[in-house]
Amino acid sequence: MSFDFDIGGKMKNKLLPFLLLLFCSVNAVSGCGRDKTSKNDVSASSSIPIQQNTTDTNEVGNEKADITNISICGNTLVFPFKFGELGSDYKLENGVYDPDDDYTLYDMYNSKDYICTIAIEGDKTDNNSEKKVVLVDVKSPENDHIRINGLDYKTSIEDFVSSFGETSIKTESYLEYKKGNIILSLIFDNTKSELSNIMLIEEKK
């Protein structure tokens, strides 16, 4: 499947290929205390051409919906958030530091189960609790533990549009919304009419 749309921003331009190279072999499984169920993690972002966004016409147009409201394993947070706000049940593995943008990419687990990939500001350290999470990349939202403003992977592309409003960056398989310097990217499997990838990014100002 091939996509052709604009998902601009310096940080995102660098993150998508970086994430692809580092994490495309990760097997995503259900998290938050459930038994592990292996599934090949094939991210649709691998076929997305990276281009520069020149407008803000993807700004959220519906004040009732907030793209920064994210729920992880029932813990509702406002993105970006401090890693410590997630609680003590999470661990980070495979940290890779990007000195250009000064963040570290990690695979995040609950118990032994992979949940998502996150980026935390700063270099790798033993204490990340006070550091800010600047990216959440959910390659397999079917784990049903990640929600955006209450919407999950079973939500159709039409329902996301109904909740967040129309956006100029939209195809039959992709939506992008922006609030300030926060970008929400949603990739859909149009054969199932279900969400297949969620990415929240804080762009550097």
Coordinates of N, CA, C and O in Angstrom, one line a residue, residues 20-126:
L20 N 11.3 3.6 11.9 CA 11.3 2.4 11.0 C 12.5 1.6 11.1 O 12.4 0.4 11.2
L21 N 13.7 2.2 11.0 CA 14.9 1.4 11.1 C 15.1 0.7 12.4 O 15.6 -0.4 12.5
L22 N 14.7 1.4 13.5 CA 15.0 0.9 14.8 C 14.0 -0.1 15.3 O 14.3 -1.0 16.1
F23 N 12.7 0.1 15.0 CA 11.7 -0.7 15.6 C 10.8 -1.5 14.7 O 9.8 -2.1 15.2
C24 N 11.0 -1.6 13.4 CA 10.1 -2.3 12.5 C 10.1 -3.8 12.8 O 9.2 -4.5 12.4
S25 N 11.1 -4.3 13.5 CA 11.2 -5.7 13.8 C 10.5 -6.1 15.1 O 10.5 -7.3 15.5
V26 N 10.0 -5.1 15.8 CA 9.4 -5.4 17.1 C 8.1 -6.1 17.0 O 7.3 -5.8 16.1
N27 N 7.9 -7.1 17.8 CA 6.6 -7.8 17.8 C 5.7 -7.2 18.8 O 6.0 -7.2 20.0
A28 N 4.6 -6.5 18.3 CA 3.7 -5.8 19.2 C 2.7 -6.8 19.8 O 2.2 -7.7 19.1
V29 N 2.5 -6.7 21.1 CA 1.6 -7.6 21.8 C 0.7 -6.9 22.8 O 0.9 -5.7 23.1
S30 N -0.4 -7.5 23.3 CA -1.3 -6.9 24.2 C -0.5 -6.6 25.5 O 0.2 -7.5 26.0
G31 N -0.7 -5.5 26.1 CA 0.0 -5.1 27.3 C -0.9 -5.0 28.5 O -2.1 -5.4 28.5
C32 N -0.4 -4.4 29.6 CA -1.2 -4.1 30.8 C -1.7 -5.3 31.5 O -2.8 -5.4 31.9
G33 N -0.8 -6.3 31.7 CA -1.1 -7.4 32.5 C -1.7 -8.6 31.8 O -2.0 -9.6 32.5
R34 N -2.1 -8.5 30.6 CA -2.7 -9.6 29.8 C -1.6 -10.5 29.4 O -0.4 -10.2 29.3
D35 N -2.0 -11.8 29.0 CA -1.0 -12.7 28.5 C -0.5 -12.2 27.2 O -1.2 -11.7 26.4
K36 N 0.8 -12.5 26.9 CA 1.4 -12.0 25.7 C 0.9 -12.8 24.5 O 0.8 -14.0 24.5
T37 N 0.5 -12.1 23.4 CA 0.1 -12.7 22.2 C 0.9 -12.1 21.1 O 0.7 -11.0 20.8
S38 N 1.8 -12.9 20.5 CA 2.7 -12.3 19.5 C 1.9 -11.9 18.2 O 1.0 -12.6 17.8
K39 N 2.4 -10.9 17.6 CA 1.8 -10.4 16.3 C 2.9 -9.6 15.6 O 3.6 -8.8 16.2
N40 N 3.1 -9.9 14.3 CA 4.1 -9.2 13.5 C 3.7 -7.7 13.5 O 2.6 -7.3 13.2
D41 N 4.7 -6.8 13.7 CA 4.4 -5.4 13.8 C 4.9 -4.8 12.5 O 6.0 -4.5 12.2
V42 N 3.9 -4.6 11.6 CA 4.2 -4.0 10.3 C 3.6 -2.6 10.3 O 2.4 -2.4 10.2
S43 N 4.4 -1.6 10.4 CA 3.9 -0.2 10.4 C 3.7 0.4 9.0 O 4.6 0.3 8.2
A44 N 2.5 1.0 8.8 CA 2.2 1.6 7.5 C 3.1 2.8 7.2 O 3.2 3.2 6.1
S45 N 3.8 3.3 8.3 CA 4.6 4.5 8.1 C 5.8 4.1 7.2 O 6.5 5.0 6.7
S46 N 6.1 2.8 7.0 CA 7.3 2.5 6.1 C 7.1 2.9 4.7 O 8.1 3.0 4.0
S47 N 5.8 3.2 4.3 CA 5.6 3.5 2.9 C 5.2 5.0 2.7 O 4.8 5.4 1.7
I48 N 5.4 5.8 3.7 CA 5.0 7.2 3.7 C 6.2 8.1 3.2 O 7.2 8.1 3.9
P49 N 6.0 8.8 2.1 CA 7.1 9.7 1.7 C 7.0 10.9 2.7 O 6.0 11.4 3.0
I50 N 8.2 11.3 3.1 CA 8.3 12.4 4.1 C 8.4 13.7 3.3 O 9.3 13.9 2.5
Q51 N 7.5 14.7 3.6 CA 7.5 15.9 2.9 C 7.3 17.0 3.9 O 7.0 16.8 5.1
Q52 N 7.6 18.3 3.5 CA 7.5 19.4 4.5 C 6.1 20.0 4.4 O 5.6 20.3 3.4
N53 N 5.5 20.2 5.6 CA 4.2 20.8 5.7 C 4.4 22.3 5.7 O 5.2 22.8 6.4
T54 N 3.6 23.0 4.8 CA 3.8 24.4 4.7 C 2.6 25.2 5.2 O 2.6 26.4 5.2
T55 N 1.5 24.5 5.7 CA 0.4 25.2 6.2 C -0.1 24.6 7.5 O 0.4 23.5 7.9
D56 N -1.0 25.3 8.2 CA -1.5 24.8 9.4 C -3.0 24.5 9.2 O -3.8 24.6 10.2
T57 N -3.4 24.1 8.0 CA -4.8 23.9 7.8 C -5.3 22.5 8.3 O -6.5 22.2 8.2
N58 N -4.4 21.8 9.0 CA -4.8 20.6 9.7 C -5.1 20.9 11.2 O -5.3 20.0 12.0
E59 N -5.2 22.2 11.6 CA -5.5 22.5 12.9 C -6.8 22.0 13.3 O -7.8 21.9 12.6
V60 N -6.9 21.5 14.6 CA -8.2 20.9 15.1 C -9.3 22.0 15.0 O -9.1 23.1 15.6
G61 N -10.4 21.6 14.4 CA -11.5 22.6 14.3 C -12.6 22.4 15.2 O -13.6 23.1 15.2
N62 N -12.6 21.3 16.1 CA -13.7 21.0 17.0 C -13.2 21.2 18.4 O -12.4 20.4 18.9
E63 N -13.7 22.2 19.1 CA -13.2 22.4 20.5 C -13.6 21.4 21.5 O -13.0 21.3 22.6
K64 N -14.6 20.6 21.1 CA -15.0 19.5 22.1 C -14.1 18.4 22.1 O -14.1 17.6 23.1
A65 N -13.2 18.2 21.1 CA -12.3 17.1 21.1 C -10.9 17.6 21.2 O -10.5 18.6 20.7
D66 N -10.1 16.9 22.0 CA -8.7 17.4 22.3 C -7.7 16.3 21.9 O -7.7 15.3 22.6
I67 N -6.9 16.5 20.9 CA -6.0 15.5 20.5 C -4.9 15.2 21.5 O -4.2 14.2 21.4
T68 N -4.7 16.1 22.5 CA -3.7 15.9 23.5 C -4.1 15.0 24.6 O -3.3 14.6 25.5
N69 N -5.4 14.6 24.7 CA -5.9 13.7 25.7 C -5.6 12.3 25.3 O -6.2 11.7 24.4
I70 N -4.6 11.6 26.0 CA -4.3 10.2 25.7 C -4.4 9.4 27.0 O -4.1 9.8 28.1
S71 N -5.0 8.2 26.8 CA -5.1 7.2 27.9 C -4.2 6.0 27.6 O -4.3 5.4 26.5
I72 N -3.4 5.7 28.5 CA -2.5 4.6 28.4 C -2.8 3.6 29.6 O -2.6 4.0 30.8
C73 N -3.3 2.4 29.3 CA -3.7 1.5 30.3 C -4.7 2.1 31.3 O -4.5 1.8 32.5
G74 N -5.6 2.9 30.9 CA -6.6 3.5 31.8 C -6.1 4.7 32.5 O -6.9 5.4 33.2
N75 N -4.8 5.1 32.3 CA -4.3 6.3 33.0 C -4.4 7.5 32.0 O -3.7 7.5 31.0
T76 N -5.3 8.4 32.2 CA -5.5 9.5 31.3 C -4.5 10.7 31.6 O -4.4 11.1 32.7
L77 N -3.9 11.1 30.5 CA -2.8 12.1 30.6 C -3.1 13.2 29.5 O -3.8 13.0 28.6
V78 N -2.4 14.3 29.7 CA -2.4 15.4 28.7 C -1.0 15.4 28.0 O 0.0 15.6 28.7
F79 N -0.9 15.1 26.7 CA 0.4 15.0 26.0 C 0.8 16.4 25.7 O 0.0 17.3 25.2
P80 N 2.1 16.7 25.8 CA 3.2 15.9 26.4 C 3.1 15.8 27.9 O 2.6 16.7 28.5
F81 N 3.6 14.7 28.5 CA 3.5 14.5 29.9 C 4.8 14.0 30.4 O 5.7 13.5 29.6
K82 N 5.1 14.1 31.7 CA 6.3 13.5 32.3 C 6.2 12.0 32.4 O 5.1 11.5 32.8
F83 N 7.2 11.3 32.2 CA 7.2 9.9 32.2 C 6.7 9.3 33.5 O 6.0 8.3 33.6
G84 N 7.1 10.0 34.6 CA 6.7 9.6 35.9 C 5.2 9.6 36.2 O 4.7 8.9 37.1
E85 N 4.5 10.3 35.4 CA 3.0 10.4 35.5 C 2.4 9.1 35.1 O 1.2 8.8 35.5
L86 N 3.1 8.2 34.4 CA 2.5 6.9 34.0 C 2.5 6.0 35.2 O 1.7 5.0 35.2
G87 N 3.3 6.2 36.3 CA 3.3 5.3 37.4 C 4.6 4.4 37.3 O 5.4 4.6 36.4
S88 N 4.6 3.5 38.2 CA 5.9 2.7 38.4 C 5.8 1.4 37.7 O 6.7 0.6 37.8
D89 N 4.7 1.1 37.0 CA 4.6 -0.2 36.4 C 5.2 -0.4 35.0 O 5.1 -1.4 34.4
Y90 N 5.9 0.7 34.5 CA 6.4 0.7 33.2 C 7.9 0.6 33.2 O 8.6 1.2 34.1
K91 N 8.5 0.0 32.2 CA 9.9 -0.1 32.0 C 10.3 0.3 30.6 O 9.5 0.1 29.7
L92 N 11.5 0.8 30.4 CA 12.0 1.2 29.1 C 13.1 0.3 28.7 O 14.0 0.0 29.5
E93 N 13.1 0.0 27.4 CA 14.2 -0.8 26.8 C 14.7 -0.3 25.5 O 13.9 0.5 24.8
N94 N 15.9 -0.7 25.0 CA 16.4 -0.3 23.7 C 16.5 1.2 23.5 O 16.2 1.7 22.4
G95 N 17.0 1.9 24.5 CA 17.1 3.3 24.3 C 18.1 3.7 23.3 O 19.3 3.3 23.3
V96 N 17.8 4.6 22.4 CA 18.7 5.1 21.4 C 18.6 6.7 21.4 O 17.5 7.2 21.2
Y97 N 19.7 7.3 21.7 CA 19.7 8.8 21.8 C 19.9 9.5 20.5 O 20.8 9.0 19.7
D98 N 19.2 10.5 20.2 CA 19.3 11.4 19.0 C 19.9 12.7 19.5 O 19.2 13.5 20.0
P99 N 21.2 12.9 19.3 CA 21.8 14.2 19.8 C 21.3 15.4 19.1 O 21.3 16.5 19.6
D100 N 20.9 15.3 17.8 CA 20.4 16.5 17.1 C 19.2 17.1 17.7 O 19.1 18.3 17.8
D101 N 18.2 16.3 18.1 CA 17.0 16.8 18.7 C 16.9 16.5 20.2 O 15.9 16.9 20.8
D102 N 17.9 15.9 20.7 CA 18.1 15.8 22.2 C 16.9 15.0 22.8 O 16.2 15.5 23.7
Y103 N 16.6 13.8 22.3 CA 15.6 12.9 22.9 C 16.1 11.5 22.7 O 17.0 11.2 21.9
T104 N 15.6 10.6 23.5 CA 15.9 9.2 23.4 C 14.7 8.3 23.1 O 13.6 8.5 23.8
L105 N 14.8 7.5 22.2 CA 13.7 6.6 21.8 C 13.8 5.3 22.6 O 14.9 4.7 22.7
Y106 N 12.6 4.8 23.1 CA 12.6 3.6 23.9 C 11.4 2.8 23.4 O 10.3 3.3 23.0
D107 N 11.5 1.4 23.6 CA 10.3 0.6 23.7 C 9.8 0.6 25.1 O 10.6 0.4 26.0
M108 N 8.5 0.7 25.3 CA 8.0 0.8 26.6 C 7.1 -0.5 26.9 O 6.4 -0.9 26.0
Y109 N 7.4 -1.1 28.0 CA 6.7 -2.3 28.4 C 6.0 -2.1 29.7 O 6.3 -1.3 30.6
N110 N 4.9 -2.9 29.9 CA 4.2 -3.1 31.2 C 4.4 -4.5 31.5 O 4.0 -5.4 30.8
S111 N 5.0 -4.8 32.7 CA 5.4 -6.2 33.0 C 6.4 -6.6 31.9 O 7.4 -5.9 31.7
K112 N 6.1 -7.6 31.1 CA 7.0 -8.1 30.1 C 6.4 -7.8 28.7 O 6.9 -8.2 27.7
D113 N 5.3 -7.1 28.6 CA 4.6 -6.9 27.4 C 4.8 -5.6 26.7 O 4.7 -4.5 27.4
Y114 N 5.1 -5.6 25.4 CA 5.4 -4.3 24.7 C 4.1 -3.6 24.5 O 3.0 -4.1 24.2
I115 N 4.1 -2.2 24.8 CA 3.0 -1.4 24.7 C 3.1 -0.4 23.5 O 2.2 -0.4 22.6
C116 N 4.2 0.3 23.5 CA 4.4 1.3 22.4 C 5.8 1.8 22.4 O 6.6 1.4 23.2
T117 N 6.2 2.6 21.5 CA 7.5 3.3 21.4 C 7.3 4.7 21.9 O 6.3 5.4 21.5
I118 N 8.2 5.2 22.7 CA 8.1 6.6 23.1 C 9.4 7.3 23.0 O 10.5 6.6 22.9
A119 N 9.4 8.6 22.9 CA 10.6 9.4 23.0 C 10.6 10.3 24.2 O 9.6 10.9 24.5
I120 N 11.7 10.3 24.9 CA 11.8 11.1 26.1 C 12.9 12.1 25.9 O 14.0 11.8 25.4
E121 N 12.7 13.4 26.3 CA 13.7 14.4 26.1 C 14.9 14.1 26.9 O 14.9 13.5 27.9
G122 N 16.1 14.4 26.3 CA 17.4 14.3 26.9 C 18.0 12.9 26.6 O 17.4 12.0 26.0
D123 N 19.2 12.8 27.1 CA 20.0 11.6 26.9 C 19.5 10.5 27.8 O 18.8 10.7 28.8
K124 N 20.0 9.2 27.6 CA 19.7 8.1 28.4 C 20.1 8.3 29.8 O 21.2 8.8 30.1
T125 N 19.3 8.0 30.8 CA 19.6 8.2 32.2 C 18.9 7.2 33.0 O 17.9 6.6 32.6
D126 N 19.3 7.0 34.2 CA 18.6 6.0 35.1 C 17.3 6.6 35.7 O 16.5 5.9 36.2

